[in-house]
């Protein structure tokens, strides 16, 4: 058995990755390492918690005293590093949480890796990162592998710092690594603070749908399973020490996405006039205008293609939220209600 860690495996993308690896790679024993913050949730893993090749460990990745013994005990060969504070708006409210997990947490994992993987070549530190490290585009441009880092939110800066640390440890200590930067994911199990589940849950509850500014900011959307399939493929066959861009060439203005969700929701549920719920609210400070990704050519050469067309993925996602109301109840704790009030309370 090859032992693998998935940090942040109880979060949105991490839980899909854990499930996908268990389904497709019978030689792997998966250890989910997750602190279970507001965004992490054992409900996301309920179908695999008792899987014989999966073990869950509740640990803060920045806590070396806990990471070190788990490493000695499990001796992982691959670290899929997804644990992070991941929401830009929260990074504007409390940047230090992002420094703690995204920077100190990543550095802690790298330190422990450096000690245990000294001279090993058959290991991999896989850093899952974001297109937000590249900053904001104007016009019709795309980010490429050559785009310089220009992070502009505390979230983006903390992920950029983490990416730099991974490269620096690779260069200085010879840790085999790979980084992929991906655009906005959507799909089941996404915490409802993010745009697509926020809109769907507000449609379900017939609540006003907040859209920042004029709604023209552009994000590049990809279904979470297409992202996860790319990660698994790159871990197996991607070149070590390289950075890959993962995207489905699907950049869209936020307002277009929100309107599309309204139309699909009305079609699927028989509701009417959902677009009337849209409210333009005060913009996010420092809101980047456009993210768009030119996916890495080598990813296509390896045979990866995005498989989920956007409209179909949105329909499936709406259907999932409609049929998982208990999950929603469970994840939307008092903490989320407090956060929502703080973030949007005086914006309407
Ligand atoms: N969601 C996206 O659109 C997107 C796009 C590109 C890259 N990413 C990156 O992918 C990764 C996963 O994103 P996500 O959307 O699934 O995030 P998420 O917020 O849904 O999940 C993050 C997980 O990390 C855990 N976590 C947070 N702090 C921790 C700590 N100190 N120690 C251990 N665990 C901790 C949380 O409990 C949670 O389970 C992140 O690194 C993010 O930057 C996300």
Short mmCIF file of C-alpha atoms and ligand atoms in Angstrom, two decimals:
data_model
loop_
_atom_site.label_atom_id
_atom_site.label_comp_id
_atom_site.label_asym_id
_atom_site.label_seq_id
_atom_site.Cartn_x
_atom_site.Cartn_y
_atom_site.Cartn_z
CA UNK A 1 0.00 0.00 0.00
CA UNK A 2 1.23 3.50 -0.81
CA UNK A 3 0.29 5.92 1.90
CA UNK A 4 -0.96 9.30 0.83
CA UNK A 5 -2.08 12.36 2.79
CA UNK A 6 -4.84 14.65 1.63
CA UNK A 7 -4.67 17.79 3.74
CA UNK A 8 -7.98 19.63 3.75
CA UNK A 9 -9.65 16.37 2.74
CA UNK A 10 -12.82 17.27 4.65
CA UNK A 11 -13.28 20.44 2.57
CA UNK A 12 -14.97 20.86 -0.79
CA UNK A 13 -12.29 19.87 -3.31
CA UNK A 14 -10.42 17.66 -0.83
CA UNK A 15 -13.43 15.44 -0.16
CA UNK A 16 -13.93 14.89 -3.90
CA UNK A 17 -10.24 14.05 -4.26
CA UNK A 18 -10.37 11.54 -1.39
CA UNK A 19 -13.39 9.83 -2.94
CA UNK A 20 -11.86 9.82 -6.43
CA UNK A 21 -8.54 8.36 -5.27
CA UNK A 22 -10.30 5.64 -3.27
CA UNK A 23 -12.42 4.75 -6.30
CA UNK A 24 -9.68 4.77 -8.92
CA UNK A 25 -6.44 3.81 -7.16
CA UNK A 26 -6.70 0.57 -5.16
CA UNK A 27 -3.02 0.67 -4.17
CA UNK A 28 -3.43 3.85 -2.13
CA UNK A 29 -4.17 4.19 1.57
CA UNK A 30 -5.56 7.68 2.09
CA UNK A 31 -5.04 9.70 5.25
CA UNK A 32 -7.20 12.79 5.46
CA UNK A 33 -5.51 15.45 7.59
CA UNK A 34 -7.94 18.23 8.41
CA UNK A 35 -8.56 20.61 11.33
CA UNK A 36 -12.32 20.71 10.63
CA UNK A 37 -12.65 24.48 10.55
CA UNK A 38 -16.03 26.02 9.64
CA UNK A 39 -15.34 24.89 6.03
CA UNK A 40 -14.35 21.30 6.79
CA UNK A 41 -16.92 18.80 7.62
CA UNK A 42 -17.15 15.06 8.19
CA UNK A 43 -20.53 15.10 6.45
CA UNK A 44 -18.51 15.69 3.24
CA UNK A 45 -16.82 12.32 3.76
CA UNK A 46 -19.70 10.38 5.29
CA UNK A 47 -19.70 7.73 2.51
CA UNK A 48 -15.96 6.98 2.89
CA UNK A 49 -15.33 7.45 6.61
CA UNK A 50 -15.46 3.70 7.23
CA UNK A 51 -13.64 2.76 4.03
CA UNK A 52 -10.89 0.23 4.87
CA UNK A 53 -8.27 2.26 2.97
CA UNK A 54 -9.20 5.64 4.47
CA UNK A 55 -8.34 7.17 7.82
CA UNK A 56 -9.27 10.57 9.17
CA UNK A 57 -7.01 12.66 11.44
CA UNK A 58 -8.19 15.89 12.98
CA UNK A 59 -5.03 17.99 13.02
CA UNK A 60 -4.07 21.62 12.38
CA UNK A 61 -1.34 21.53 9.70
CA UNK A 62 0.48 24.40 11.43
CA UNK A 63 0.84 22.32 14.61
CA UNK A 64 4.19 20.60 14.16
CA UNK A 65 3.85 18.67 17.44
CA UNK A 66 0.89 16.80 15.95
CA UNK A 67 2.07 16.58 12.34
CA UNK A 68 5.47 15.08 13.21
CA UNK A 69 4.21 11.93 15.04
CA UNK A 70 1.54 11.30 12.40
CA UNK A 71 4.21 11.49 9.70
CA UNK A 72 6.46 9.05 11.57
CA UNK A 73 3.54 6.70 12.06
CA UNK A 74 2.11 6.80 8.52
CA UNK A 75 5.25 7.52 6.41
CA UNK A 76 3.39 9.15 3.51
CA UNK A 77 4.84 9.04 -0.01
CA UNK A 78 2.58 11.74 -1.41
CA UNK A 79 1.12 14.86 0.18
CA UNK A 80 -1.82 16.35 -1.67
CA UNK A 81 -1.85 19.70 0.05
CA UNK A 82 -5.28 21.33 -0.08
CA UNK A 83 -5.79 22.50 3.52
CA UNK A 84 -6.31 26.24 3.40
CA UNK A 85 -8.40 29.16 4.37
CA UNK A 86 -10.00 29.56 0.98
CA UNK A 87 -12.51 32.41 0.92
CA UNK A 88 -11.34 35.82 -0.31
CA UNK A 89 -14.00 37.76 1.62
CA UNK A 90 -12.95 36.13 4.88
CA UNK A 91 -9.32 36.99 4.10
CA UNK A 92 -10.34 40.65 3.98
CA UNK A 93 -12.01 40.32 7.40
CA UNK A 94 -9.28 38.23 9.11
CA UNK A 95 -6.04 37.98 7.12
CA UNK A 96 -4.03 36.42 9.94
CA UNK A 97 -6.07 33.20 9.80
CA UNK A 98 -4.84 32.96 6.20
CA UNK A 99 -1.24 33.58 7.19
CA UNK A 100 -1.55 30.87 9.85
CA UNK A 101 -2.91 28.07 7.68
CA UNK A 102 -1.81 28.94 4.17
CA UNK A 103 1.70 30.13 4.95
CA UNK A 104 2.73 28.76 8.36
CA UNK A 105 0.77 25.54 7.77
CA UNK A 106 2.41 24.95 4.38
CA UNK A 107 5.85 25.77 5.80
CA UNK A 108 5.27 23.34 8.68
CA UNK A 109 4.41 20.51 6.29
CA UNK A 110 7.48 21.32 4.19
CA UNK A 111 9.72 21.33 7.25
CA UNK A 112 8.49 17.91 8.29
CA UNK A 113 8.79 16.67 4.69
CA UNK A 114 12.38 17.95 4.54
CA UNK A 115 13.31 15.93 7.61
CA UNK A 116 11.61 12.70 6.57
CA UNK A 117 12.11 12.78 2.80
CA UNK A 118 15.82 13.64 2.84
CA UNK A 119 17.26 12.24 -0.44
CA UNK A 120 14.01 10.51 -1.48
CA UNK A 121 13.02 10.77 -5.13
CA UNK A 122 9.91 8.55 -5.13
CA UNK A 123 7.85 11.03 -3.10
CA UNK A 124 5.74 14.06 -4.03
CA UNK A 125 4.58 17.27 -2.41
CA UNK A 126 1.59 18.34 -4.52
CA UNK A 127 0.58 21.94 -3.87
CA UNK A 128 -3.00 22.71 -4.94
CA UNK A 129 -3.16 26.40 -5.73
CA UNK A 130 -5.26 29.03 -7.38
CA UNK A 131 -5.21 31.34 -10.42
CA UNK A 132 -5.70 34.26 -8.01
CA UNK A 133 -1.93 34.36 -7.38
CA UNK A 134 -1.54 35.96 -10.83
CA UNK A 135 -3.63 39.02 -10.01
CA UNK A 136 -6.18 40.62 -12.30
CA UNK A 137 -6.47 40.64 -16.10
CA UNK A 138 -7.89 43.34 -18.33
CA UNK A 139 -9.47 42.77 -21.74
CA UNK A 140 -9.48 39.29 -23.19
CA UNK A 141 -6.14 38.06 -21.89
CA UNK A 142 -5.45 34.67 -20.26
CA UNK A 143 -3.04 33.61 -17.51
CA UNK A 144 -0.30 31.32 -18.76
CA UNK A 145 2.46 29.38 -17.01
CA UNK A 146 4.70 32.39 -17.71
CA UNK A 147 2.43 34.94 -16.01
CA UNK A 148 4.19 36.66 -13.11
CA UNK A 149 2.76 36.42 -9.61
CA UNK A 150 0.85 39.54 -8.61
CA UNK A 151 -1.47 38.59 -5.73
CA UNK A 152 -3.82 41.34 -4.60
CA UNK A 153 -6.00 39.95 -1.79
CA UNK A 154 -4.74 38.53 1.51
CA UNK A 155 -6.00 35.12 0.32
CA UNK A 156 -4.10 35.35 -2.98
CA UNK A 157 -0.97 36.64 -1.22
CA UNK A 158 -1.03 33.78 1.28
CA UNK A 159 -1.42 31.18 -1.49
CA UNK A 160 1.35 32.87 -3.51
CA UNK A 161 3.62 32.73 -0.46
CA UNK A 162 2.82 29.04 -0.04
CA UNK A 163 3.60 28.34 -3.73
CA UNK A 164 6.93 30.17 -3.38
CA UNK A 165 7.78 28.15 -0.27
CA UNK A 166 7.07 24.90 -2.09
CA UNK A 167 9.33 25.93 -5.00
CA UNK A 168 12.03 27.14 -2.61
CA UNK A 169 12.01 23.84 -0.68
CA UNK A 170 12.10 21.95 -3.94
CA UNK A 171 15.06 23.98 -5.20
CA UNK A 172 17.00 24.13 -1.94
CA UNK A 173 16.35 20.74 -0.36
CA UNK A 174 15.46 18.71 -3.42
CA UNK A 175 11.90 17.88 -2.34
CA UNK A 176 10.05 16.56 -5.42
CA UNK A 177 7.03 18.82 -5.89
CA UNK A 178 4.39 19.85 -8.34
CA UNK A 179 2.08 22.87 -8.24
CA UNK A 180 -1.19 23.36 -10.06
CA UNK A 181 -3.12 26.60 -10.23
CA UNK A 182 -6.79 26.28 -11.03
CA UNK A 183 -9.76 28.61 -11.48
CA UNK A 184 -13.08 28.71 -9.64
CA UNK A 185 -14.45 25.27 -8.82
CA UNK A 186 -18.11 24.42 -8.42
CA UNK A 187 -20.08 21.28 -7.65
CA UNK A 188 -21.59 19.34 -4.73
CA UNK A 189 -20.33 19.84 -1.15
CA UNK A 190 -19.19 23.44 -1.67
CA UNK A 191 -19.67 25.62 1.37
CA UNK A 192 -22.55 28.06 0.68
CA UNK A 193 -20.45 31.21 1.12
CA UNK A 194 -19.02 30.72 -2.41
CA UNK A 195 -20.89 32.28 -5.36
CA UNK A 196 -22.62 29.29 -6.97
CA UNK A 197 -23.93 27.57 -3.80
CA UNK A 198 -24.75 31.00 -2.33
CA UNK A 199 -26.99 31.73 -5.31
CA UNK A 200 -28.57 28.25 -5.27
CA UNK A 201 -29.35 28.36 -1.55
CA UNK A 202 -30.83 31.85 -1.87
CA UNK A 203 -32.94 30.67 -4.79
CA UNK A 204 -34.16 27.77 -2.65
CA UNK A 205 -35.05 30.13 0.18
CA UNK A 206 -36.32 32.92 -2.13
CA UNK A 207 -33.88 35.35 -0.51
CA UNK A 208 -32.25 38.33 -2.25
CA UNK A 209 -29.14 37.27 -4.22
CA UNK A 210 -26.21 39.63 -3.60
CA UNK A 211 -24.02 40.42 -6.63
CA UNK A 212 -20.93 42.54 -6.02
CA UNK A 213 -20.60 45.85 -7.91
CA UNK A 214 -22.00 45.72 -11.45
CA UNK A 215 -21.60 41.94 -11.74
CA UNK A 216 -19.15 42.22 -14.64
CA UNK A 217 -16.13 40.71 -12.85
CA UNK A 218 -15.05 37.57 -14.68
CA UNK A 219 -14.15 34.20 -13.14
CA UNK A 220 -13.08 31.03 -14.97
CA UNK A 221 -15.28 28.10 -13.88
CA UNK A 222 -14.48 24.40 -13.77
CA UNK A 223 -16.39 21.45 -12.34
CA UNK A 224 -14.68 20.10 -9.25
CA UNK A 225 -14.44 16.57 -10.72
CA UNK A 226 -12.57 17.87 -13.76
CA UNK A 227 -10.13 19.56 -11.38
CA UNK A 228 -9.75 16.42 -9.26
CA UNK A 229 -9.15 14.24 -12.35
CA UNK A 230 -6.41 16.64 -13.44
CA UNK A 231 -4.76 16.54 -9.99
CA UNK A 232 -4.76 12.73 -9.92
CA UNK A 233 -3.33 12.54 -13.45
CA UNK A 234 -0.60 15.10 -12.77
CA UNK A 235 0.41 13.36 -9.54
CA UNK A 236 0.93 10.19 -11.53
CA UNK A 237 2.43 11.56 -14.74
CA UNK A 238 3.13 15.29 -14.38
CA UNK A 239 6.71 16.54 -14.47
CA UNK A 240 8.21 17.14 -11.04
CA UNK A 241 9.27 20.70 -10.24
CA UNK A 242 6.72 22.10 -12.67
CA UNK A 243 3.68 24.32 -12.45
CA UNK A 244 0.50 23.45 -14.33
CA UNK A 245 -2.50 25.61 -15.07
CA UNK A 246 -5.82 23.79 -14.89
CA UNK A 247 -8.89 25.32 -16.48
CA UNK A 248 -11.88 24.54 -18.68
CA UNK A 249 -11.62 27.74 -20.79
CA UNK A 250 -14.87 28.94 -19.32
CA UNK A 251 -14.46 32.56 -18.19
CA UNK A 252 -17.79 34.27 -17.51
CA UNK A 253 -18.98 37.50 -15.88
CA UNK A 254 -20.52 36.81 -12.45
CA UNK A 255 -23.85 38.28 -13.51
CA UNK A 256 -24.07 35.87 -16.45
CA UNK A 257 -23.50 32.94 -14.09
CA UNK A 258 -26.08 34.21 -11.62
CA UNK A 259 -28.68 34.75 -14.36
CA UNK A 260 -27.99 31.30 -15.82
CA UNK A 261 -28.52 29.75 -12.39
CA UNK A 262 -31.83 31.63 -12.07
CA UNK A 263 -33.00 30.37 -15.47
CA UNK A 264 -31.98 26.76 -14.79
CA UNK A 265 -33.50 26.85 -11.31
CA UNK A 266 -36.83 28.11 -12.68
CA UNK A 267 -36.81 25.40 -15.38
CA UNK A 268 -35.98 22.66 -12.91
CA UNK A 269 -38.32 23.60 -10.07
CA UNK A 270 -41.21 25.37 -11.81
CA UNK A 271 -40.39 28.58 -9.91
CA UNK A 272 -40.82 31.85 -11.76
CA UNK A 273 -39.11 35.22 -11.94
CA UNK A 274 -36.02 34.23 -9.95
CA UNK A 275 -33.94 36.95 -11.62
CA UNK A 276 -35.97 39.49 -9.67
CA UNK A 277 -34.14 38.30 -6.54
CA UNK A 278 -30.81 39.71 -7.84
CA UNK A 279 -29.52 42.72 -5.89
CA UNK A 280 -26.37 44.64 -6.78
CA UNK A 281 -24.48 45.31 -3.55
CA UNK A 282 -21.43 47.32 -2.53
CA UNK A 283 -18.36 45.83 -4.19
CA UNK A 284 -15.66 43.79 -2.47
CA UNK A 285 -12.64 46.00 -1.65
CA UNK A 286 -9.86 45.47 -4.21
CA UNK A 287 -12.09 43.17 -6.31
CA UNK A 288 -9.95 41.69 -9.11
CA UNK A 289 -11.62 42.22 -12.49
CA UNK A 290 -10.87 39.15 -14.56
CA UNK A 291 -9.34 35.72 -14.10
CA UNK A 292 -9.02 33.46 -17.14
CA UNK A 293 -6.74 30.48 -17.65
CA UNK A 294 -4.90 29.09 -20.61
CA UNK A 295 -4.62 25.46 -19.46
CA UNK A 296 -1.18 23.84 -19.73
CA UNK A 297 -0.54 22.13 -23.05
CA UNK A 298 1.19 19.23 -21.33
CA UNK A 299 -2.02 18.49 -19.40
CA UNK A 300 -3.80 17.92 -22.73
CA UNK A 301 -0.86 15.86 -24.00
CA UNK A 302 -1.37 13.60 -21.01
CA UNK A 303 -4.94 13.08 -22.18
CA UNK A 304 -6.88 15.31 -19.78
CA UNK A 305 -9.99 17.08 -21.05
CA UNK A 306 -12.68 18.85 -19.04
CA UNK A 307 -15.63 16.48 -19.20
CA UNK A 308 -18.47 18.39 -17.57
CA UNK A 309 -20.14 21.05 -19.76
CA UNK A 310 -20.93 24.14 -17.65
CA UNK A 311 -24.72 24.12 -18.00
CA UNK A 312 -24.94 20.41 -17.28
CA UNK A 313 -22.64 20.80 -14.27
CA UNK A 314 -24.79 23.63 -12.95
CA UNK A 315 -27.95 21.55 -13.35
CA UNK A 316 -26.36 18.65 -11.45
CA UNK A 317 -25.17 21.03 -8.75
CA UNK A 318 -28.61 22.64 -8.33
CA UNK A 319 -30.12 19.14 -8.13
CA UNK A 320 -27.58 18.14 -5.49
CA UNK A 321 -28.37 21.12 -3.25
CA UNK A 322 -32.11 20.55 -3.71
CA UNK A 323 -31.73 16.98 -2.49
CA UNK A 324 -29.22 17.61 0.33
CA UNK A 325 -31.06 19.97 2.62
CA UNK A 326 -29.84 18.14 5.74
CA UNK A 327 -26.24 18.69 4.62
CA UNK A 328 -26.97 22.40 4.22
CA UNK A 329 -28.53 22.58 7.69
CA UNK A 330 -25.53 20.81 9.16
CA UNK A 331 -22.85 23.02 7.58
CA UNK A 332 -24.66 26.32 8.06
CA UNK A 333 -23.97 26.59 11.73
CA UNK A 334 -24.31 29.66 13.92
CA UNK A 335 -20.81 30.65 12.82
CA UNK A 336 -21.91 30.91 9.19
CA UNK A 337 -24.95 33.02 10.10
CA UNK A 338 -22.68 35.42 12.02
CA UNK A 339 -20.26 35.61 9.08
CA UNK A 340 -23.07 36.21 6.57
CA UNK A 341 -24.44 39.05 8.70
CA UNK A 342 -20.99 40.62 8.95
CA UNK A 343 -20.28 40.26 5.22
CA UNK A 344 -23.62 41.19 3.68
CA UNK A 345 -25.70 42.66 6.56
CA UNK A 346 -25.30 46.33 5.61
CA UNK A 347 -24.58 45.80 1.88
CA UNK A 348 -28.19 45.50 0.73
N1 LIG B 1 -12.48 26.40 -4.40
C1 LIG B 1 -11.84 26.83 -5.45
O1 LIG B 1 -12.46 27.34 -6.38
C2 LIG B 1 -10.35 26.68 -5.56
C3 LIG B 1 -9.73 26.97 -6.78
C4 LIG B 1 -8.33 26.78 -6.89
C5 LIG B 1 -7.60 26.33 -5.81
N2 LIG B 1 -8.24 26.08 -4.64
C6 LIG B 1 -7.42 25.59 -3.52
O2 LIG B 1 -7.85 24.26 -3.28
C7 LIG B 1 -7.76 23.97 -1.90
C8 LIG B 1 -9.09 23.48 -1.38
O3 LIG B 1 -10.07 24.48 -1.61
P1 LIG B 1 -11.59 24.26 -1.13
O4 LIG B 1 -12.43 25.15 -1.94
O5 LIG B 1 -11.87 22.80 -1.08
O6 LIG B 1 -11.49 24.84 0.34
P2 LIG B 1 -12.45 24.59 1.58
O7 LIG B 1 -12.45 25.88 2.34
O8 LIG B 1 -13.74 24.00 1.16
O9 LIG B 1 -11.69 23.49 2.44
C9 LIG B 1 -10.50 23.76 3.12
C10 LIG B 1 -10.26 22.62 4.09
O10 LIG B 1 -9.04 22.90 4.79
C11 LIG B 1 -9.25 22.63 6.18
N3 LIG B 1 -8.35 23.48 6.95
C12 LIG B 1 -8.36 24.82 7.07
N4 LIG B 1 -7.38 25.22 7.89
C13 LIG B 1 -6.73 24.10 8.30
C14 LIG B 1 -5.60 23.86 9.13
N5 LIG B 1 -4.96 24.87 9.74
N6 LIG B 1 -5.18 22.58 9.30
C15 LIG B 1 -5.82 21.55 8.70
N7 LIG B 1 -6.90 21.72 7.91
C16 LIG B 1 -7.34 22.98 7.70
C17 LIG B 1 -10.71 22.97 6.43
O11 LIG B 1 -11.20 22.34 7.60
C18 LIG B 1 -11.35 22.47 5.15
O12 LIG B 1 -11.70 21.11 5.28
C19 LIG B 1 -7.27 25.25 -1.23
O13 LIG B 1 -5.89 25.16 -1.05
C20 LIG B 1 -7.60 26.34 -2.22
O14 LIG B 1 -6.71 27.42 -2.12
C21 LIG B 1 -9.59 26.24 -4.49
#
